Every structure is written in C-alpha cells, then in structure tokens.
Short mmCIF file of C-alpha atoms and ligand atoms in Angstrom, two decimals:
data_model
loop_
_atom_site.label_atom_id
_atom_site.label_comp_id
_atom_site.label_asym_id
_atom_site.label_seq_id
_atom_site.Cartn_x
_atom_site.Cartn_y
_atom_site.Cartn_z
CA MET A 22 30.17 -16.21 35.45
CA HIS A 23 27.22 -17.19 33.27
CA CYS A 24 23.72 -17.38 34.71
CA THR A 25 21.49 -19.24 32.26
CA HIS A 26 18.35 -21.33 32.65
CA LEU A 27 16.80 -24.06 30.52
CA ILE A 28 13.18 -23.04 29.92
CA ALA A 29 12.12 -25.65 27.34
CA ALA A 30 13.81 -28.30 25.19
CA ASP A 31 17.00 -26.82 23.71
CA THR A 32 15.85 -23.36 24.79
CA TRP A 33 17.94 -21.29 27.19
CA TYR A 34 17.25 -18.09 29.06
CA VAL A 35 20.27 -15.85 28.54
CA GLY A 36 18.88 -12.54 29.82
CA ALA A 37 19.91 -10.53 32.85
CA SER A 38 18.46 -8.24 35.50
CA ASP A 39 19.31 -4.65 36.44
CA ARG A 40 18.75 -3.71 40.08
CA ARG A 41 20.53 -0.36 39.83
CA LEU A 42 18.41 1.52 37.30
CA ALA A 43 16.17 4.04 39.09
CA LYS A 44 13.68 4.68 36.31
CA PHE A 45 12.67 2.51 33.33
CA GLU A 46 12.68 4.65 30.17
CA ASN A 47 14.01 7.30 32.57
CA LEU A 48 10.35 7.78 33.52
CA PHE A 49 8.95 4.95 35.60
CA PRO A 50 10.39 4.17 39.05
CA ILE A 51 11.47 0.54 39.32
CA PRO A 52 12.46 -0.06 42.95
CA ARG A 53 12.33 -3.82 42.25
CA GLY A 54 14.57 -3.48 39.19
CA VAL A 55 13.84 -4.96 35.79
CA SER A 56 14.90 -7.96 33.74
CA TYR A 57 15.84 -7.97 30.08
CA ASN A 58 14.98 -11.43 28.83
CA SER A 59 16.68 -13.04 25.88
CA TYR A 60 16.72 -16.62 24.66
CA VAL A 61 18.95 -19.02 22.74
CA ILE A 62 17.66 -22.07 20.88
CA LEU A 63 20.22 -24.79 20.14
CA ASP A 64 19.36 -26.98 17.19
CA GLU A 65 21.11 -27.92 13.94
CA LYS A 66 21.10 -24.16 13.58
CA THR A 67 21.33 -21.82 16.55
CA ALA A 68 19.22 -18.75 17.15
CA LEU A 69 19.35 -15.84 19.59
CA LEU A 70 16.00 -14.18 20.20
CA ASP A 71 16.56 -10.50 20.93
CA THR A 72 19.45 -9.03 22.86
CA ALA A 73 19.47 -6.95 26.07
CA ASP A 74 19.90 -3.47 27.44
CA ALA A 75 23.40 -2.00 27.44
CA SER A 76 23.38 -1.89 31.25
CA VAL A 77 23.51 -5.70 31.44
CA ALA A 78 25.66 -6.25 28.35
CA GLY A 79 28.46 -7.99 30.24
CA GLN A 80 26.22 -10.60 31.84
CA PHE A 81 24.20 -11.03 28.66
CA ILE A 82 27.22 -11.67 26.42
CA GLU A 83 28.65 -14.10 28.98
CA ASN A 84 25.33 -15.96 29.02
CA VAL A 85 25.07 -16.18 25.23
CA THR A 86 28.68 -17.32 24.99
CA HIS A 87 28.04 -20.07 27.53
CA ALA A 88 24.78 -21.17 25.97
CA LEU A 89 26.35 -21.48 22.53
CA GLY A 90 29.24 -23.49 23.97
CA GLY A 91 31.59 -22.53 21.16
CA ARG A 92 29.06 -23.07 18.38
CA ARG A 93 28.44 -20.42 15.74
CA LEU A 94 25.38 -18.24 16.00
CA ASP A 95 23.31 -18.72 12.86
CA TYR A 96 20.39 -16.36 13.45
CA LEU A 97 19.74 -13.23 15.47
CA ILE A 98 15.96 -12.85 15.58
CA VAL A 99 14.88 -9.28 16.29
CA ASP A 100 11.34 -9.26 17.64
CA HIS A 101 11.54 -5.72 19.02
CA MET A 102 13.83 -2.79 18.31
CA GLU A 103 13.42 -0.71 21.48
CA PRO A 104 16.91 -0.27 22.93
CA ASP A 105 16.14 -2.14 26.16
CA HIS A 106 16.24 -5.22 23.91
CA ALA A 107 18.21 -4.06 20.89
CA ALA A 108 21.04 -2.02 22.38
CA THR A 109 23.54 -4.86 22.17
CA ILE A 110 22.81 -5.95 18.59
CA ALA A 111 26.06 -4.40 17.34
CA GLU A 112 27.97 -6.13 20.13
CA VAL A 113 26.43 -9.50 19.15
CA LEU A 114 27.27 -8.97 15.47
CA LEU A 115 30.84 -8.06 16.43
CA ARG A 116 31.28 -11.30 18.38
CA TRP A 117 29.25 -13.54 16.06
CA PRO A 118 29.68 -11.86 12.64
CA GLU A 119 28.32 -14.92 10.83
CA ALA A 120 24.87 -14.44 12.40
CA GLN A 121 22.12 -13.51 9.98
CA ILE A 122 19.54 -11.04 11.23
CA VAL A 123 15.94 -12.27 11.04
CA CYS A 124 13.32 -9.54 11.20
CA ASN A 125 10.36 -8.07 9.35
CA ALA A 126 10.34 -5.21 6.85
CA LYS A 127 9.37 -2.60 9.46
CA THR A 128 12.45 -3.46 11.49
CA VAL A 129 14.92 -2.69 8.72
CA PRO A 130 14.84 1.13 8.82
CA MET A 131 15.02 1.04 12.60
CA LEU A 132 18.05 -1.23 12.52
CA LYS A 133 19.76 1.13 10.10
CA ALA A 134 18.79 4.17 12.16
CA TYR A 135 20.14 2.75 15.41
CA PHE A 136 23.10 0.90 13.90
CA PRO A 137 24.27 2.80 10.82
CA ALA A 138 27.64 1.07 10.95
CA ASN A 139 25.86 -2.27 10.46
CA ALA A 140 23.77 -1.19 7.46
CA GLY A 141 25.47 -3.71 5.19
CA LYS A 142 24.61 -6.53 7.59
CA VAL A 143 21.03 -5.30 7.76
CA ASP A 144 20.81 -5.49 3.95
CA GLU A 145 21.56 -9.22 4.26
CA ALA A 146 18.75 -9.78 6.77
CA MET A 147 16.20 -12.53 6.29
CA LEU A 148 12.87 -10.74 6.10
CA VAL A 149 9.92 -12.65 7.49
CA LYS A 150 6.22 -11.97 7.47
CA GLU A 151 3.16 -13.36 9.21
CA GLY A 152 3.14 -17.14 9.16
CA ASP A 153 6.56 -17.65 7.60
CA VAL A 154 8.47 -20.63 8.99
CA LEU A 155 12.16 -20.75 9.81
CA SER A 156 13.39 -24.26 10.51
CA LEU A 157 16.37 -24.62 12.82
CA GLY A 158 16.36 -28.40 12.33
CA VAL A 159 13.95 -29.87 14.86
CA HIS A 160 12.57 -26.52 15.92
CA ASP A 161 10.28 -24.80 13.43
CA LEU A 162 9.79 -21.13 14.22
CA THR A 163 6.93 -19.08 12.90
CA PHE A 164 6.24 -15.40 13.22
CA VAL A 165 3.21 -13.48 14.45
CA MET A 166 3.14 -9.78 13.65
CA ALA A 167 2.19 -7.69 16.69
CA PRO A 168 2.32 -4.08 15.51
CA MET A 169 2.15 -1.42 18.25
CA VAL A 170 2.62 -3.93 21.07
CA HIS A 171 4.23 -1.68 21.64
CA TRP A 172 6.25 -0.40 18.65
CA PRO A 173 5.22 -0.81 14.99
CA GLU A 174 7.83 -3.43 14.11
CA VAL A 175 7.06 -5.80 17.01
CA MET A 176 6.55 -9.46 16.18
CA PHE A 177 6.23 -12.58 18.28
CA THR A 178 8.22 -15.70 17.48
CA TYR A 179 6.45 -18.99 18.07
CA ASP A 180 8.33 -22.29 18.34
CA LYS A 181 5.96 -24.88 16.87
CA THR A 182 8.06 -27.69 18.30
CA THR A 183 8.06 -26.65 21.97
CA ASN A 184 4.96 -24.43 21.79
CA VAL A 185 6.90 -21.55 23.33
CA LEU A 186 5.58 -18.11 22.41
CA PHE A 187 8.31 -15.48 22.57
CA SER A 188 5.96 -12.58 23.19
CA ALA A 189 8.20 -9.49 23.07
CA ASP A 190 6.97 -6.84 25.56
CA ALA A 191 3.55 -8.46 25.90
CA PHE A 192 3.08 -10.25 29.23
CA GLY A 193 6.15 -8.46 30.58
CA THR A 194 6.47 -6.76 33.93
CA PHE A 195 8.81 -4.56 35.91
CA GLY A 196 10.91 -6.37 38.51
CA ALA A 197 14.29 -8.09 38.48
CA LEU A 198 14.34 -11.87 38.21
CA ASP A 199 15.88 -13.63 41.18
CA SER A 200 16.55 -16.88 39.28
CA ASN A 201 13.09 -18.23 40.00
CA ILE A 202 12.34 -17.28 36.44
CA PHE A 203 8.97 -19.03 36.11
CA ALA A 204 5.81 -17.30 37.30
CA ASP A 205 4.80 -20.48 39.12
CA GLU A 206 7.99 -20.32 41.20
CA VAL A 207 7.02 -16.99 42.74
CA ASP A 208 3.85 -15.63 44.34
CA PHE A 209 2.94 -13.66 41.25
CA ALA A 210 -0.43 -12.39 42.45
CA ARG A 211 1.09 -11.14 45.70
CA ASP A 212 4.50 -9.89 44.58
CA TRP A 213 4.29 -9.19 40.84
CA LEU A 214 0.77 -8.37 39.73
CA ASP A 215 0.88 -4.70 40.75
CA ASP A 216 4.09 -4.20 38.78
CA ALA A 217 2.70 -6.18 35.84
CA ARG A 218 -0.38 -3.97 35.78
CA ARG A 219 1.74 -0.81 36.12
CA TYR A 220 3.98 -2.01 33.29
CA TYR A 221 1.02 -2.81 31.05
CA ALA A 222 -0.94 0.36 31.79
CA ASN A 223 1.95 2.75 31.31
CA ILE A 224 3.96 1.03 28.55
CA VAL A 225 1.35 -0.75 26.44
CA GLY A 226 -1.90 0.70 27.80
CA LYS A 227 -2.54 3.01 24.87
CA TYR A 228 -2.56 0.08 22.44
CA GLY A 229 -5.40 -2.05 23.79
CA VAL A 230 -6.95 -2.53 20.36
CA GLN A 231 -3.69 -3.92 19.00
CA VAL A 232 -3.27 -6.14 22.09
CA GLN A 233 -6.77 -7.52 21.52
CA ALA A 234 -5.87 -8.28 17.91
CA VAL A 235 -2.76 -10.22 18.86
CA LEU A 236 -4.58 -12.02 21.70
CA LYS A 237 -7.03 -13.32 19.09
CA LYS A 238 -4.13 -14.57 16.97
CA ALA A 239 -2.51 -16.19 20.02
CA ALA A 240 -5.77 -17.94 20.89
CA GLY A 241 -5.27 -20.07 17.79
CA LEU A 242 -1.90 -21.38 18.96
CA PRO A 243 -1.41 -24.30 21.37
CA ILE A 244 0.82 -22.25 23.68
CA ALA A 245 2.60 -24.14 26.45
CA VAL A 246 5.01 -21.39 27.54
CA ILE A 247 4.91 -17.60 27.24
CA ALA A 248 8.42 -16.15 27.28
CA PRO A 249 8.25 -12.34 27.45
CA LEU A 250 11.09 -9.85 27.23
CA HIS A 251 10.63 -8.72 30.85
CA GLY A 252 9.75 -10.60 34.02
CA PRO A 253 8.74 -14.18 34.78
CA ILE A 254 8.10 -16.84 32.14
CA TRP A 255 4.67 -18.50 32.12
CA ARG A 256 4.29 -22.30 31.87
CA LYS A 257 1.27 -22.74 34.22
CA ASP A 258 -1.96 -20.82 34.73
CA LEU A 259 -1.56 -19.05 31.40
CA ALA A 260 -5.29 -18.43 31.26
CA TRP A 261 -5.17 -16.40 34.48
CA PHE A 262 -2.62 -13.94 33.10
CA LEU A 263 -4.19 -13.93 29.64
CA GLY A 264 -7.42 -12.99 31.42
CA LYS A 265 -5.72 -9.99 33.02
CA TYR A 266 -4.43 -8.89 29.63
CA ASP A 267 -7.88 -9.30 28.15
CA LEU A 268 -9.38 -7.01 30.82
CA TRP A 269 -6.60 -4.43 30.64
CA SER A 270 -6.62 -4.26 26.85
CA ARG A 271 -10.38 -3.72 26.80
CA TRP A 272 -9.95 -1.04 29.49
CA GLN A 273 -12.26 -3.00 31.77
CA PRO A 274 -11.72 -2.76 35.53
CA GLU A 275 -10.36 -5.72 37.43
CA ASP A 276 -11.95 -4.76 40.73
CA ASN A 277 -15.31 -3.20 41.43
CA ASP A 278 -14.03 -0.80 44.06
CA VAL A 279 -12.88 2.79 44.45
CA VAL A 280 -9.61 4.65 44.30
CA ILE A 281 -9.43 8.21 45.66
CA LEU A 282 -6.57 10.18 44.12
CA TYR A 283 -5.90 13.57 45.60
CA GLY A 284 -3.53 16.50 45.35
CA SER A 285 -3.32 18.64 48.45
CA MET A 286 -1.13 21.66 49.19
CA TYR A 287 -1.80 22.05 52.91
CA GLY A 288 -3.80 18.98 53.86
CA ASN A 289 -7.31 20.33 53.42
CA THR A 290 -8.12 18.47 50.21
CA ALA A 291 -6.45 15.40 51.72
CA ASN A 292 -8.79 15.71 54.69
CA ALA A 293 -11.82 15.75 52.39
CA ALA A 294 -10.50 12.69 50.53
CA ASN A 295 -10.02 10.83 53.80
CA ALA A 296 -13.43 11.92 55.08
CA LEU A 297 -15.01 10.55 51.90
CA ALA A 298 -13.10 7.29 52.29
CA GLY A 299 -14.43 7.00 55.84
CA CYS A 300 -17.99 7.55 54.67
CA LEU A 301 -17.54 4.94 51.94
CA ALA A 302 -16.24 2.41 54.46
CA GLU A 303 -19.30 3.12 56.66
CA ARG A 304 -21.43 2.29 53.61
CA GLY A 305 -19.75 -1.08 53.24
CA VAL A 306 -17.44 -0.26 50.34
CA GLN A 307 -14.37 -2.47 50.48
CA GLY A 308 -10.99 -2.26 48.80
CA ILE A 309 -10.84 1.54 49.10
CA ALA A 310 -7.47 2.96 48.00
CA VAL A 311 -6.46 6.54 48.88
CA ARG A 312 -3.34 7.97 47.24
CA ASP A 313 -1.59 11.35 47.49
CA LEU A 314 -0.50 12.32 43.98
CA SER A 315 2.38 14.38 45.32
CA VAL A 316 4.06 11.30 46.79
CA THR A 317 2.62 8.54 44.59
CA ASP A 318 4.32 8.23 41.23
CA VAL A 319 1.91 8.97 38.42
CA SER A 320 2.60 5.53 36.94
CA GLU A 321 1.19 3.95 40.11
CA ALA A 322 -1.85 6.21 40.00
CA VAL A 323 -2.41 5.26 36.36
CA ALA A 324 -2.18 1.57 37.29
CA GLU A 325 -4.78 2.04 40.04
CA CYS A 326 -7.08 3.69 37.48
CA PHE A 327 -6.65 0.62 35.24
CA ARG A 328 -7.50 -1.62 38.21
CA ALA A 329 -10.49 0.04 39.87
CA SER A 330 -14.00 0.67 38.55
CA THR A 331 -14.63 3.98 40.31
CA ILE A 332 -12.22 6.89 40.56
CA VAL A 333 -12.52 9.97 42.77
CA LEU A 334 -10.29 12.88 41.81
CA ALA A 335 -9.66 15.59 44.40
CA ALA A 336 -7.53 18.63 43.62
CA PRO A 337 -7.02 22.30 44.40
CA THR A 338 -7.26 25.01 41.82
CA TYR A 339 -3.77 26.26 40.97
CA ASN A 340 -2.96 29.31 38.83
CA GLY A 341 -6.52 29.12 37.58
CA GLY A 342 -5.94 25.54 36.44
CA ILE A 343 -5.66 22.05 37.90
CA TYR A 344 -3.03 21.34 40.58
CA LEU A 345 -0.14 19.97 38.55
CA PRO A 346 0.15 16.39 39.86
CA MET A 347 -3.55 15.91 39.03
CA ALA A 348 -3.15 17.59 35.64
CA HIS A 349 -0.29 15.19 34.89
CA LEU A 350 -2.42 12.18 35.83
CA LEU A 351 -5.31 13.34 33.65
CA GLU A 352 -2.96 13.90 30.73
CA ASP A 353 -1.65 10.35 31.10
CA LEU A 354 -5.14 8.85 31.39
CA LYS A 355 -6.13 10.50 28.13
CA ALA A 356 -2.91 9.44 26.40
CA LEU A 357 -3.50 5.85 27.56
CA SER A 358 -7.16 5.95 26.44
CA LEU A 359 -8.62 4.95 29.79
CA GLN A 360 -12.27 4.01 29.31
CA ASN A 361 -15.29 2.50 31.04
CA ARG A 362 -14.95 4.12 34.46
CA THR A 363 -17.10 6.14 36.84
CA PHE A 364 -15.58 9.36 38.14
CA ALA A 365 -16.44 11.72 40.99
CA LEU A 366 -14.79 15.04 41.83
CA ILE A 367 -13.71 17.06 44.83
CA GLU A 368 -12.33 20.52 44.18
CA ASN A 369 -10.75 23.19 46.32
CA GLY A 370 -10.32 26.90 45.64
CA SER A 371 -9.93 29.62 48.23
CA TRP A 372 -11.33 32.38 46.04
CA ALA A 373 -12.18 31.00 42.60
CA PRO A 374 -12.54 27.20 42.51
CA MET A 375 -12.10 25.99 38.94
CA SER A 376 -10.56 22.56 39.26
CA ALA A 377 -13.85 20.58 39.18
CA LYS A 378 -14.91 22.28 35.96
CA LEU A 379 -11.51 21.66 34.41
CA MET A 380 -11.22 18.08 35.66
CA ALA A 381 -14.75 17.41 34.34
CA GLU A 382 -13.64 18.63 30.93
CA ARG A 383 -10.69 16.22 30.99
CA VAL A 384 -12.85 13.32 32.16
CA GLY A 385 -15.25 14.20 29.35
CA GLU A 386 -12.46 13.45 26.89
CA LEU A 387 -12.28 9.83 28.08
CA LYS A 388 -14.42 7.30 26.24
CA ASN A 389 -17.43 5.73 27.91
CA CYS A 390 -16.79 7.28 31.30
CA THR A 391 -19.51 8.51 33.63
CA LEU A 392 -19.10 11.59 35.81
CA LEU A 393 -21.32 11.59 38.89
CA ASP A 394 -23.38 14.74 39.43
CA ALA A 395 -22.56 14.81 43.14
CA LYS A 396 -19.37 16.70 43.87
CA LEU A 397 -17.75 18.54 46.73
CA THR A 398 -16.43 22.09 46.55
CA LEU A 399 -14.08 23.28 49.29
CA ARG A 400 -13.30 26.93 49.91
CA GLY A 401 -10.20 26.15 51.90
CA THR A 402 -11.28 23.40 54.24
CA LEU A 403 -14.19 20.98 54.52
CA ALA A 404 -16.65 22.82 56.77
CA PRO A 405 -19.02 21.06 59.19
CA SER A 406 -21.86 22.71 57.31
CA GLN A 407 -20.87 20.63 54.24
CA TYR A 408 -21.51 17.29 55.93
CA ALA A 409 -24.65 16.78 53.87
CA ASP A 410 -22.69 17.40 50.66
CA LEU A 411 -20.05 14.91 51.79
CA THR A 412 -22.58 12.19 52.57
CA ALA A 413 -24.41 12.84 49.31
CA LEU A 414 -21.15 12.32 47.44
CA ALA A 415 -20.45 9.18 49.45
CA ASP A 416 -23.95 7.84 48.68
CA ALA A 417 -23.41 8.42 44.97
CA VAL A 418 -19.94 6.85 44.90
CA ALA A 419 -21.03 3.85 47.00
CA ALA A 420 -24.00 3.31 44.69
CA ALA A 421 -21.69 3.40 41.67
CA VAL A 422 -19.36 0.82 43.22
CA LYS A 423 -22.23 -1.48 44.17
CA ALA A 424 -24.01 -1.14 40.81
FE1 LIG B 524 10.84 -3.64 26.64
FE2 LIG B 524 9.18 -1.85 24.17
O1 LIG B 524 10.65 -2.51 25.16
#
C-alpha cells in the first residue's frame, strides 16, 4: 500500500523509513531508524526529486507509482548521488524509461560510475547549473549548487512557485518518520534535536565553510518550506533550525556548559571524571554531561563536542599511547574540524602517564581551541592527597564555562 503525503501544492512526499537498519553508512547507530525522503511534483510535466535507499525500494516505488497516478514521469532530478538517495535510480529508469535525468555536470561521472548500464541514458541528461530554470508548467524550478554539502555534486532544487527548498542532506536528521512528517507536528527540540545535531556533526560537520556558503545563498530566497532528504520537513520556525545550522557550521557551541568524556579500564579514571563533575556542580555549573567513551558511541560524543563550549577529556595511557576510544574521538574531532572550544585534561598511567601529553598534542591540532593549564594526573587512582589538584581543575573549568 502507498504511503504518501501532500507537502505543498502539487508536491507529494514519496519517501520511506527504515527501522531495521542498525547503522547508517554502516557506521552510525540509528536506534530510531532513518527516513529517505523523496518528492514528486505533478504539473503539466512531472518530476521526481531524488530516489531512495535500496532497503526501502518496495515502498518507494509503490509511493511514486501512486503519486503519478498512471502519468508518465518526465524528469528525474538528481540532487545528490550518495546511494542512500540514488540507489534506486536504475529501478526508476526501468519503470519510467521516458524520464529524463536532470543533474549538474559533476553528477554525470558519478551516475556512470554507479550505473554503467545506464550510461546511454546519462548522456541524454539535462545538465543544469546555478540559477537555471526548469519549468514544469506552473512550477518553475531553479537550482542552487551546494558542493560538499556533503558530496561535490550536491545541489538544491528550489520551487519558485511554492517556495519549497529541496535541500538534499542539509537540514536532515537521523530518525524514522512516523507520518507526522512536518517538524511542527512533533516535539523536535525534545525528540529530534539530538539526532539532528549528531547527523550534522558526523555527516556534514567537516564542511562548515561550504554550509555557510549555501546558507548565504538560501538567505536570498523566500523559503516557505525546507524539504530535506532525511527527517522532518520544515514549514514553521525555519529560523530556529537555520540558527542551529548557522552555529554548527561555524563550529560555535550551542550551550555554554561542560561535557566530560572519559575512557576508563577499571573505573579509576571514571571516578576522577565523576569527582570533577561533582566539584563543578558545587561551583554552580549546570548542564554537566558525563559520558563513558567505551559505552557511548563516538558519534554521540562528537555531537556533544559540537554542542558544549567546554570539553574535559579523561583517559588512561595505553601501550604508551591514548586509550583507544579516546584516540578514536580525537581523530574524529580533527577530521570534523572542531573549533572554538576550551579543553581540560585528566590522564592516568600506572607507571608512565603519557595520555595528557598526547591528548594535548591532538587538541593543539584543532583550530582556535584553548587548553587549560590545570590538569589532573592519576597514578592508578585519584588519591586523597590530590584533592587540591582536583579543586584547582574544577575552578579552572568552572571559570571557563562562566566566562
Ligand atoms: Fe543522505 Fe549524503 O546522503
């Protein structure tokens, strides 16, 4: 059975959700599932905007078939070639062979690489560039290039008639859609924001400069609806979510508070992290988050680092290096270009503590980040004699949060 939704005049949601996939990109846990959004516009000409992941192909094809109602498909607009949106292109062309592909020049080699059997069809594609207009009849579509948001060929399609911005991955989020497909039909801040931030930080986070560039272009459009390729569609409070994207893409913290991220083999480093959290609470710091990197997925830790202003890293020394869950986090933070944060360190090492020195080197690779002088070194466990060191660290971290 089809499951489609009208999102604007003549514009139908034909995507589908996957609640079975364990990890998006086989990397990021998605306990709430994920949606693959796709849209059909019915006008004198018909257009399908992107396809869907192979895992939801059955539902997706049924939805497109229903939306078209027996009409031919004139255009298949390819805004993004990543397989979570492009995997069913060949299936669409098989069922609607008359459809002409609409894409930009960067998309062509990707289409041929992923779909060599359709190379002839790709050669017949309509190539569009920034500002070109494709009229479907009443609906005039224009195209906004959005390179590296988050692949090089990405473009947005903007319907000048309905003011719907089809924004590719931008403004997307993890999480299956439960048919309340508009952000104003759910409690987005309560139920979706954490996943939206985790999606942004881990999927698009590296490309903040490019996101800023496309946000500036979007600011010139009278957008009424943002229709992303994942997650809820925005028709109200657009400025609130655009504001989040503006902060995230400038690597600015959302919250002036502290996250303590620790690795701990036997609980001693965890104890120090908790003791620090207690001292911070005594100093009036609110919104403290403490996470164990051995049980918290690194994508969640990354998202917390994108959220908070002040980050405490606590880790044992391991094989003369950094305990691996912490090393993984630091590698991700560098890859995602995290900036503009204050860091503090707790290290542990029973005979040759090295992790603070090594973590400091990694923090030093991040742009515009401050490393507090105060730190805590454990030689196994946090000794009562180190209480002064602990409170000195707490004073420094609390001052950084309150600054
Ligand atoms: Fe949702 Fe970059 O694909």
